Each structure stands twice: as C-alpha cells, then as structure tokens.
Coordinates of C-alpha atoms and ligand atoms in Angstrom, one line a residue:
M1 CA -0.1 -0.1 -0.2
K2 CA 0.9 3.1 -1.0
S3 CA 2.5 5.5 2.2
A4 CA -0.6 8.7 2.9
L5 CA 0.0 11.5 1.2
K6 CA 1.7 14.0 3.3
N7 CA 0.6 16.9 1.5
K8 CA -1.9 19.4 2.9
I9 CA -5.1 20.2 0.4
L10 CA -7.5 22.9 1.0
F11 CA -10.8 22.6 -0.4
A12 CA -12.6 26.0 -1.3
A13 CA -16.5 26.1 -2.7
S14 CA -19.3 28.0 -2.3
E15 CA -21.4 25.2 -1.1
C16 CA -21.1 22.5 1.2
A17 CA -23.7 19.8 2.2
P18 CA -25.7 20.0 4.6
F19 CA -24.5 23.5 5.6
A20 CA -25.1 25.2 2.8
K21 CA -26.6 24.1 -0.2
V22 CA -28.4 24.4 -4.0
G23 CA -27.3 22.0 -6.1
G24 CA -24.9 19.2 -6.3
L25 CA -22.0 20.9 -5.8
A26 CA -22.8 21.0 -2.0
D27 CA -22.6 17.1 -2.2
V28 CA -19.9 16.5 -3.4
I29 CA -18.2 18.7 -1.0
G30 CA -19.2 17.6 1.4
S31 CA -18.6 13.8 1.0
L32 CA -15.6 14.0 -1.2
P33 CA -13.2 14.9 1.6
K34 CA -14.0 12.2 3.7
A35 CA -13.4 9.7 1.3
L36 CA -10.1 11.1 0.7
K37 CA -9.7 10.9 4.3
K38 CA -10.0 7.5 4.5
I39 CA -7.0 7.0 2.3
G40 CA -5.0 9.2 3.6
A41 CA -5.1 12.7 2.2
D42 CA -5.0 15.8 4.7
V43 CA -7.8 17.3 3.8
S44 CA -10.1 20.1 4.9
V45 CA -12.5 22.3 3.5
I46 CA -13.0 26.2 3.4
L47 CA -16.6 27.8 2.8
P48 CA -17.9 31.1 3.9
F49 CA -19.8 31.8 7.0
Y50 CA -22.8 32.7 5.5
G51 CA -25.4 34.4 8.1
K52 CA -28.0 31.5 7.6
I53 CA -25.9 28.4 8.4
K54 CA -26.7 27.0 11.6
I55 CA -24.3 25.1 13.6
E56 CA -24.4 24.6 17.2
K57 CA -21.6 26.6 19.5
E58 CA -20.4 23.5 20.9
K59 CA -19.4 22.2 17.4
T60 CA -17.5 25.6 16.0
K61 CA -14.2 26.9 17.7
V62 CA -12.8 29.8 16.9
L63 CA -9.6 29.3 14.9
K64 CA -8.0 32.9 14.3
E65 CA -9.1 36.0 14.6
K66 CA -8.4 39.7 13.0
L67 CA -6.7 38.2 10.2
S68 CA -6.9 40.3 7.2
I69 CA -6.0 41.1 3.6
F70 CA -6.2 44.1 1.3
F71 CA -9.5 44.3 -0.5
D72 CA -11.9 46.9 -2.1
G73 CA -8.9 49.5 -1.3
E74 CA -8.4 48.6 2.2
K75 CA -7.5 46.4 5.1
R76 CA -10.6 43.9 5.6
F77 CA -11.2 42.2 8.8
F78 CA -12.0 38.2 9.0
N79 CA -12.3 35.5 11.4
L80 CA -11.8 31.8 10.9
H81 CA -14.3 29.3 12.7
Q82 CA -13.5 25.5 12.5
S83 CA -15.6 22.7 12.5
F84 CA -15.7 19.2 11.1
L85 CA -17.8 18.1 8.0
E86 CA -21.0 15.8 8.8
N87 CA -19.9 12.8 11.0
S88 CA -16.2 13.0 9.9
N89 CA -13.2 14.5 11.3
V90 CA -12.7 16.2 8.2
P91 CA -11.9 19.4 9.0
L92 CA -14.5 22.6 7.8
I93 CA -13.3 26.2 8.0
L94 CA -15.8 28.5 8.8
V95 CA -14.8 32.3 7.2
E96 CA -16.8 35.0 9.2
S97 CA -17.2 38.1 7.8
E98 CA -20.4 39.8 8.7
K99 CA -20.2 42.8 5.4
Y100 CA -19.2 39.9 2.9
F101 CA -21.7 36.9 3.7
E102 CA -24.3 38.1 5.3
G103 CA -27.7 36.0 4.1
D104 CA -27.7 33.3 1.4
I105 CA -25.2 31.9 -1.0
Y106 CA -26.2 33.2 -3.9
L107 CA -27.7 36.5 -4.0
T108 CA -29.2 35.9 -7.7
E109 CA -32.7 34.2 -7.7
D110 CA -31.4 30.9 -9.7
A111 CA -28.3 31.4 -8.8
S112 CA -26.9 32.2 -12.1
S113 CA -25.1 35.4 -10.7
E114 CA -25.4 37.6 -13.7
G115 CA -24.1 40.9 -12.9
S116 CA -24.5 40.9 -9.5
E117 CA -21.7 43.0 -8.6
K118 CA -22.3 42.1 -4.5
E119 CA -21.9 38.6 -5.5
A120 CA -18.7 39.3 -7.5
E121 CA -17.3 41.1 -4.0
R122 CA -18.5 38.1 -2.0
F123 CA -16.4 35.5 -3.7
F124 CA -13.5 37.4 -4.8
F125 CA -13.3 38.5 -1.2
F126 CA -13.5 34.8 0.1
S127 CA -11.3 33.4 -3.0
K128 CA -8.4 36.0 -1.4
V129 CA -9.2 34.1 2.1
A130 CA -8.7 31.0 1.1
I131 CA -5.3 32.1 -0.4
K132 CA -4.3 33.7 2.6
T133 CA -5.7 31.1 5.2
A134 CA -3.5 28.4 2.5
E135 CA -0.3 30.5 3.3
I136 CA -0.8 30.6 7.4
L137 CA -2.1 27.0 7.8
N138 CA 0.9 25.6 5.0
F139 CA -1.5 24.0 2.8
S140 CA 0.3 22.4 -0.6
I141 CA -2.6 22.2 -2.4
I142 CA -5.9 24.4 -3.3
H143 CA -8.8 22.4 -5.0
C144 CA -11.1 25.2 -6.0
H145 CA -14.7 24.2 -7.0
D146 CA -16.6 26.1 -10.3
W147 CA -16.2 30.1 -11.1
H148 CA -16.4 30.8 -7.6
T149 CA -13.1 30.0 -7.0
G150 CA -11.6 30.9 -10.2
I151 CA -9.6 33.9 -9.3
I152 CA -7.5 31.7 -6.7
P153 CA -5.6 29.9 -9.8
F154 CA -5.5 33.3 -11.4
L155 CA -3.7 34.8 -8.8
A156 CA -1.4 31.8 -7.6
K157 CA -0.4 32.1 -11.0
K158 CA 0.5 35.5 -11.3
N159 CA 2.0 36.0 -8.0
N160 CA 4.0 33.1 -8.1
L161 CA 2.4 31.8 -4.6
K162 CA 3.9 28.5 -3.1
F163 CA 0.8 25.8 -3.4
K164 CA -0.6 24.2 -6.6
T165 CA -4.2 24.5 -7.7
I166 CA -6.7 21.9 -8.9
L167 CA -10.0 23.6 -10.9
T168 CA -13.0 21.1 -10.7
I169 CA -15.4 22.2 -13.3
H170 CA -18.9 21.2 -12.0
N171 CA -21.1 23.0 -14.3
L172 CA -19.5 25.3 -17.5
G173 CA -23.0 27.3 -17.4
Y174 CA -22.0 29.4 -15.0
Q175 CA -18.3 31.2 -15.4
G176 CA -19.2 34.5 -13.2
I177 CA -18.3 37.3 -16.0
Y178 CA -17.9 40.9 -14.7
D179 CA -17.3 44.3 -15.6
S180 CA -13.0 44.9 -15.5
K181 CA -13.9 48.0 -13.4
I182 CA -15.6 45.6 -10.6
A183 CA -12.9 43.8 -10.6
N184 CA -10.9 46.3 -10.1
R185 CA -12.1 48.2 -7.9
F186 CA -11.9 45.2 -5.8
L187 CA -8.7 43.3 -6.5
G188 CA -6.8 46.1 -7.2
S189 CA -5.9 44.5 -10.5
E190 CA -6.1 46.0 -13.9
F191 CA -8.0 43.8 -16.0
Q192 CA -8.8 45.9 -19.7
N193 CA -11.7 43.8 -20.2
D194 CA -14.9 41.8 -19.1
I195 CA -13.2 39.2 -16.4
N196 CA -14.5 35.5 -16.8
C197 CA -14.1 33.9 -13.8
L198 CA -13.6 30.6 -14.9
R199 CA -11.7 31.4 -17.9
I200 CA -8.8 32.9 -15.9
A201 CA -8.7 30.2 -13.2
L202 CA -8.6 27.6 -17.1
S203 CA -5.6 29.5 -17.7
G204 CA -4.5 29.7 -14.0
A205 CA -4.5 25.9 -12.7
D206 CA -2.2 23.4 -12.1
I207 CA -4.7 20.6 -13.2
I208 CA -8.2 20.9 -14.3
T209 CA -10.8 18.3 -13.8
T210 CA -15.2 17.7 -14.4
V211 CA -17.3 15.4 -13.2
S212 CA -17.3 12.9 -15.7
P213 CA -15.5 11.2 -18.4
N214 CA -18.2 11.8 -21.5
Y215 CA -18.7 15.7 -19.9
A216 CA -14.9 16.2 -20.5
K217 CA -15.0 15.0 -23.9
E218 CA -18.1 17.3 -24.2
I219 CA -17.0 20.0 -23.2
L220 CA -14.5 20.6 -25.7
T221 CA -17.2 20.9 -28.8
P222 CA -19.1 24.4 -29.4
E223 CA -22.7 22.9 -28.7
F224 CA -21.3 22.0 -24.5
G225 CA -18.2 24.5 -24.5
F226 CA -20.2 27.3 -23.8
G227 CA -17.6 29.4 -25.5
L228 CA -14.8 28.0 -23.5
E229 CA -14.0 24.9 -25.9
E230 CA -11.5 26.4 -27.5
K231 CA -10.0 27.4 -24.0
I232 CA -9.9 23.9 -22.3
K233 CA -8.6 22.4 -25.6
K234 CA -5.6 23.8 -25.1
R235 CA -5.4 22.3 -21.7
K236 CA -6.2 18.9 -23.0
K237 CA -3.4 16.6 -21.4
D238 CA -3.9 18.5 -17.5
L239 CA -7.9 17.7 -18.4
F240 CA -9.6 14.6 -16.4
G241 CA -12.7 13.6 -16.4
I242 CA -13.9 12.1 -12.7
I243 CA -16.9 10.5 -12.2
N244 CA -18.9 11.8 -8.9
G245 CA -19.9 9.6 -6.5
I246 CA -22.5 9.5 -3.4
D247 CA -22.2 8.8 0.1
E248 CA -23.3 5.1 -0.2
E249 CA -24.2 5.8 3.5
Q250 CA -26.5 8.7 3.3
F251 CA -27.9 6.8 0.4
S252 CA -29.3 3.5 1.1
P253 CA -32.8 2.0 1.4
K254 CA -32.0 -0.2 4.0
E255 CA -30.8 1.9 6.3
D256 CA -32.8 5.4 5.4
S257 CA -34.6 6.6 8.7
Y258 CA -36.7 8.8 6.2
I259 CA -38.4 6.3 4.5
A260 CA -41.6 4.3 5.6
Q261 CA -40.0 1.2 5.1
K262 CA -36.6 0.4 4.1
Y263 CA -35.3 -2.7 2.0
S264 CA -32.7 -4.1 0.1
E265 CA -32.8 -5.4 -3.2
K266 CA -33.0 -9.0 -1.5
E267 CA -36.5 -7.3 -0.8
L268 CA -37.7 -5.1 -3.5
D269 CA -41.3 -6.2 -2.5
L270 CA -41.1 -4.3 0.5
K271 CA -40.3 -0.7 -1.6
K272 CA -44.3 -1.2 -2.5
E273 CA -44.7 0.2 1.4
N274 CA -42.9 3.2 0.1
K275 CA -45.1 3.5 -2.8
K276 CA -48.4 3.5 -1.1
F277 CA -46.9 6.1 1.5
L278 CA -46.3 8.5 -1.2
Q279 CA -49.5 7.8 -2.9
K280 CA -51.7 8.5 0.2
E281 CA -49.3 11.1 1.4
Y282 CA -49.4 13.4 -1.7
F283 CA -51.4 12.3 -4.7
K284 CA -54.3 11.1 -1.9
K285 CA -55.1 8.0 -4.0
V286 CA -53.6 4.2 -3.7
D287 CA -53.2 2.2 -6.8
L288 CA -49.8 0.2 -6.7
S289 CA -50.3 -0.4 -10.3
V290 CA -50.3 3.2 -11.4
P291 CA -46.1 3.8 -11.7
I292 CA -45.0 6.9 -9.9
I293 CA -42.5 9.4 -12.3
G294 CA -40.2 11.6 -9.8
V295 CA -38.3 14.7 -10.3
I296 CA -36.3 16.1 -7.5
S297 CA -34.2 18.7 -9.0
R298 CA -33.3 22.4 -8.9
L299 CA -35.9 24.2 -11.4
A300 CA -33.1 25.2 -13.9
E301 CA -33.5 25.4 -18.1
Q302 CA -30.0 23.1 -17.6
K303 CA -32.2 20.6 -15.8
G304 CA -34.6 20.2 -19.2
F305 CA -37.7 21.7 -17.4
D306 CA -38.8 23.1 -20.8
L307 CA -39.5 19.7 -22.0
I308 CA -41.2 18.5 -19.2
R309 CA -43.4 21.9 -19.2
D310 CA -44.3 21.6 -23.2
S311 CA -45.2 17.5 -22.7
F312 CA -47.1 18.0 -19.7
E313 CA -50.4 17.8 -21.0
R314 CA -49.7 15.1 -23.1
L315 CA -47.9 13.5 -20.0
M316 CA -51.3 14.1 -17.7
K317 CA -53.0 11.7 -20.6
K318 CA -50.6 8.7 -19.7
N319 CA -51.6 6.5 -17.1
I320 CA -48.9 7.8 -14.2
Q321 CA -48.4 9.9 -11.4
L322 CA -46.0 12.6 -11.0
I323 CA -44.1 14.4 -7.9
I324 CA -41.9 17.4 -8.8
L325 CA -39.8 18.6 -5.6
G326 CA -36.8 21.6 -6.3
K327 CA -36.6 25.4 -6.5
G328 CA -35.0 27.8 -9.0
M329 CA -36.8 30.3 -11.5
K330 CA -39.7 31.6 -10.7
E331 CA -41.5 30.7 -14.4
F332 CA -40.8 26.7 -13.7
E333 CA -41.9 27.4 -9.7
D334 CA -45.4 29.7 -11.3
F335 CA -45.8 26.6 -13.9
F336 CA -45.7 23.9 -11.9
Q337 CA -47.3 25.1 -8.8
S338 CA -50.1 26.4 -10.7
K339 CA -50.2 22.3 -12.1
N340 CA -51.3 21.2 -8.4
K341 CA -55.1 22.4 -9.0
E342 CA -55.6 20.8 -12.2
Y343 CA -54.4 18.0 -11.4
P344 CA -55.2 16.3 -8.0
G345 CA -54.4 12.5 -8.1
K346 CA -52.5 12.7 -11.0
F347 CA -49.5 15.4 -10.1
F348 CA -47.7 17.1 -6.8
A349 CA -45.0 19.7 -6.6
K350 CA -43.7 21.2 -4.0
I351 CA -41.7 24.3 -4.6
G352 CA -38.7 24.2 -1.8
F353 CA -36.0 22.0 -0.4
D354 CA -37.4 19.0 1.5
E355 CA -34.9 16.5 2.9
N356 CA -37.3 14.2 4.2
L357 CA -40.1 14.2 0.9
A358 CA -36.3 13.6 -1.5
H359 CA -35.6 10.4 0.3
Q360 CA -39.5 9.6 0.1
I361 CA -39.5 10.2 -3.7
Y362 CA -36.3 8.3 -4.2
A363 CA -37.3 5.1 -2.3
G364 CA -41.4 5.9 -3.7
A365 CA -41.4 6.6 -6.8
D366 CA -40.8 4.0 -9.8
M367 CA -39.3 6.2 -12.2
F368 CA -37.0 8.9 -12.0
L369 CA -36.9 11.3 -14.7
I370 CA -33.7 13.5 -15.6
P371 CA -34.0 15.5 -19.0
S372 CA -31.1 17.9 -19.0
H373 CA -29.6 19.6 -21.8
F374 CA -26.4 19.0 -20.5
E375 CA -25.2 17.0 -17.4
P376 CA -21.7 17.4 -16.1
C377 CA -22.1 14.2 -13.5
G378 CA -25.7 14.7 -12.1
L379 CA -26.3 12.5 -8.6
G380 CA -30.3 11.9 -8.8
Q381 CA -29.8 9.3 -10.9
L382 CA -27.1 7.6 -8.9
I383 CA -29.1 7.6 -5.6
A384 CA -32.5 7.0 -7.3
M385 CA -30.2 3.4 -9.0
K386 CA -29.4 2.9 -5.5
Y387 CA -33.2 3.0 -4.2
G388 CA -34.1 0.9 -7.2
T389 CA -35.5 3.8 -8.8
I390 CA -35.2 3.7 -12.1
P391 CA -33.6 6.6 -14.6
I392 CA -35.1 8.0 -17.5
A393 CA -32.4 10.4 -18.8
R394 CA -31.0 12.2 -21.5
A395 CA -27.9 10.4 -23.1
V396 CA -25.7 13.7 -21.9
G397 CA -22.6 13.9 -19.9
G398 CA -22.3 12.1 -16.3
L399 CA -25.9 10.4 -17.4
K400 CA -24.8 8.5 -19.9
D401 CA -21.6 7.2 -18.0
T402 CA -23.3 6.0 -15.6
I403 CA -27.0 5.0 -16.8
E404 CA -27.0 1.9 -19.1
H405 CA -30.0 1.8 -21.5
K406 CA -32.6 -0.5 -20.7
K407 CA -30.2 -2.4 -18.2
T408 CA -30.0 0.5 -15.3
G409 CA -32.3 3.3 -17.2
F410 CA -33.3 4.6 -19.7
L411 CA -31.4 7.1 -22.6
F412 CA -32.8 9.2 -25.0
E413 CA -30.7 11.3 -27.3
K414 CA -32.2 14.8 -28.4
P415 CA -33.2 17.3 -26.1
E416 CA -37.7 17.7 -27.1
S417 CA -40.5 17.0 -25.8
Q418 CA -41.3 14.3 -28.3
E419 CA -37.9 12.4 -27.1
L420 CA -38.7 12.5 -24.4
L421 CA -42.5 11.1 -24.4
N422 CA -40.6 8.0 -26.2
A423 CA -38.6 7.4 -23.7
I424 CA -41.3 7.2 -21.0
K425 CA -43.6 5.3 -23.6
D426 CA -40.5 2.9 -23.3
S427 CA -40.4 2.6 -20.1
L428 CA -43.6 2.2 -19.5
S429 CA -44.1 -0.9 -21.4
F430 CA -41.4 -2.5 -19.5
Y431 CA -43.3 -1.2 -16.5
R432 CA -45.9 -3.7 -17.1
K433 CA -43.2 -6.5 -17.7
E434 CA -42.5 -7.1 -14.0
K435 CA -40.2 -9.6 -14.3
I436 CA -37.3 -7.7 -16.2
W437 CA -38.5 -4.1 -14.5
K438 CA -36.8 -6.2 -11.3
K439 CA -33.9 -7.3 -13.6
I440 CA -33.2 -3.1 -14.2
Q441 CA -33.7 -2.4 -10.7
T442 CA -31.7 -5.2 -9.1
E443 CA -28.8 -4.3 -11.5
G444 CA -29.0 -0.4 -10.9
M445 CA -29.0 -1.5 -7.4
K446 CA -25.7 -3.9 -7.5
Q447 CA -23.7 -0.6 -9.2
D448 CA -20.9 0.9 -7.0
F449 CA -21.6 4.8 -6.5
S450 CA -19.1 5.1 -3.9
W451 CA -16.8 7.7 -3.7
Q452 CA -14.0 5.2 -3.3
N453 CA -12.3 4.8 -6.9
S454 CA -12.8 8.3 -7.9
A455 CA -10.8 9.4 -4.6
Q456 CA -8.0 6.8 -5.4
K457 CA -8.4 9.0 -8.7
Y458 CA -7.8 12.5 -6.9
L459 CA -5.0 11.2 -4.8
E460 CA -2.9 10.2 -7.6
I461 CA -3.6 13.7 -9.0
Y462 CA -2.6 15.2 -5.9
R463 CA 0.3 13.0 -5.6
D464 CA 1.3 13.8 -8.6
L465 CA 1.0 18.0 -8.7
T466 CA 3.4 17.8 -5.2
R467 CA 5.9 15.0 -6.7
V468 CA 9.2 16.9 -6.3
Ligands
GLC1 C1 -23.2 20.4 -10.7 C2 -23.9 20.2 -12.1 C3 -24.2 18.4 -11.7 C4 -22.8 17.8 -10.8 C5 -22.9 18.8 -9.8 C6 -21.9 18.0 -8.5 O1 -24.6 20.7 -9.7 O2 -24.3 20.2 -12.8 O3 -24.2 17.2 -13.1 O4 -23.4 16.4 -10.6 O5 -22.2 19.9 -10.3 O6 -20.4 17.8 -9.7

C-alpha cells in the first residue's frame, strides 16, 4: 500500500452539504473529502460562514481571529472558525465576515450570478481569504470548485504563490463574468476587458478536472463548451474527467430513516410500502398499478424543465403519477405550482427543499426523470438507482456514463419533448413486464457509486502535483 499523502489539501467552494446547499456541488464538497481522508489525504474544506448557516455552538471553535487581507482598497478583517464535515473528522474552516457573507449563498434568484456585483465582491473576497488561509496554515494544494473560486488559480500563477491549484468544473454554464471595473476595484487589478472567472481559472490551474469522463469530452465541443471550448482544448493534456460518487451511507434504502419502509435488493417487494406512502400522502390516491415518476432538481433550464413543461399535458394523459420537488426559476415554479390544482391525484409539485420528501421520492417512485440539456455528472440518477428507482434521462454528460440503456435505465438522445415522451412510453411498456423491470432495478442497485475509486484518482493527481 502506498504511504499517506503528506501534503495538506484545501478544498475551496461556495457550497457544502448540509450547511450550505443549492445543488450537487454541495453534495460533492460534503462527501468527497471524507472519502479522501479515508485513504490517507490530509484534507480540509474552506467555506464562507454565510449568515444563514446554523451550527450549534459546541460544534465550532474559533481558529484565528482578526486576520486581514487587502481588498477593495482597504485592510479588511475576518475570523476563521473551525468545525467538521458531518459525521467526520474532516476540518471545515468557516470564514466569518459580517460585511461579505450575510444571508444566503447566492444573491440572484436562479443562482446564475449574472451581473450581481455583490456576488462578485463576496466570492472575490472569499477567494483571497482562501489564499491567505492556505499560506498561514501551510496548505500545499488548493482544490478550487467552479467559478466562485476561479481567481485563486489565476492569482496563484500570476503572483508565483507556493501552493499548487486544481480547478474542478462542476458546471460550465456558470462562469462569473464581470465588468473589468468591478474586478479592478475589488482586486486592485488592471483588467482591460470583462473578467471571466472560469476562463482565467482555466489558464491558472495546474490541473483541471470535471465530474465525468463524458463531460470532459463534451466540453471540447461548441455544443457544450459555452464559448470556452478552445481554451479548454489548449489544456487537454491536463484535463481529467472523474466521475462523482455519492455517500452510500447517507443514501441507502437499507438504512434510510426518512422512509416508511427500509428494503434491500433482495426484498424489493417492500419498496411498494414506500410507494403506498407517497401515494397516500401526496396524491391522496393509492393504486399500486400506476407508476410514479419522480423529479428532484434545481428548477433550471439546464435540467430540461422546458421539456417537461412542453410535454406536460400529453404526460398527464398517460396512466402515471408525477411528483416534482425543487426550487429555482420563477417561471418553472409558477407553472408547476399552478398545475397542482388542475391535476389532483395525478400531479404533485412541492417548491422548495425538503430532505424528507426527497428520500421518500427516491424510495417510493418507480422512475426518476432527468431530461437535462447538459449534465456534468448528475447525482440524482445515482441515488435513484441505489433505491431501485429507474432513471429516464437524456444521454448526455455523466448521465450517459452512469446509465446503461435498458439495462439500468432509459436514455434518449435529442432534447425534444417528443423524445422525452417516447422514452417514458418505452419505460412504461417495460414496467408492465414485472420480471424484466425487477432485473433492471436490481442491476442498478448493485452498481458501485461510492467515492472510493474516484477518490483514488484525485489522490493520484495530488501526488503527481506535489512530487518533487
Ligand atoms: C453541478 C452539475 C451536476 C453535478 C454537480 C456536482 O450541479 O450540474 O451535473 O453532478 O455539479 O458535481
């Protein structure tokens, strides 16, 4: 066995479950470091101490007080608190600053950050604090995630700082683009043109990773590259696609305390109790022969809610029940909310976050729908498969890497509502063949979606980077 990695690694990100979560980014930051720790990496996470984060007093202690950086033309102070990732001994460093981290994570309704000067200020400040922290506490690698921490690799390279940087792209659709005046004011820099945080990170980072092998290929093309494909191509030899895992302890139908009835792949019949529960509770209509399709997602364009909306009336003609949980763009929230009244017994949408209901859907639904336009990895399909809930998904990004058509789920090619309907139709005909259906369910439940293999790949990267 190889010796433990001696170097200290700092994860820098805007989200970390369960403390601050909007999407899958949070799940990764909340779970990958634990898997890395298990295989010998000395890893910590740094996160803004957003006003809305609630941690019991006894779970945090002050690590450093009255530290400062030069920012927005002045010396600005902050404190570091230390806690731990949930159920682990992975240090979580929380940056406290009333001025910069009040309230929620993102300050725009759809988390797109577009044009929000406040958000630029917030994440520029956080990134500079992460650099300072790495210096004080002797980290050798900062592992940055998405545009929010994009100026870290840039500044590290420009100023010849002594730690290495990795950029992991979780979503190329968000790049953090700001007027040069904004950046220059906060950073004291001299940008002539707009600054694009993801673009500059792509130049500065020593290594670039993204969250599935297929997405790593897709982002080299104009269709998925969001204008950065040429830039990424130049870094192709430093680009790796590493598939995300899930915390298999947190998502296990055998041990899930949120669900009505626990079960395993050997007692699949028990899953029906969860379906009954879902039907009774949310549809007020129990009929086990009617398949339930579940959706749990940010209500964003990326996730294909336009396709669900456009096929909605046709979907409602089918003998199914549909349940949607999530929040995001107002246009989708309003649309689905309004359908609640129109289709009682057939459709139910809950706008918001609800951990309880999320687990109940994973356990109680028959199918899980993810019609994304693009999907760097996708975690919902992995969780659904673990619960014997069969994914129906578009064949893109990580969905294509993790779902096998008609073996563990159903895939469709084009982002069109007719294709979506055909895939659902296909799945319904399989649903009626109980034996085959069970086989698909069992096959999915048996897959290894743990972090183990992927954590090993990250560890290799850290090792290579710090080899002298
Ligand atoms: C983003 C991506 C999603 C990925 C997640 C975690 O939310 O859209 O596909 O699974 O990040 O990497």
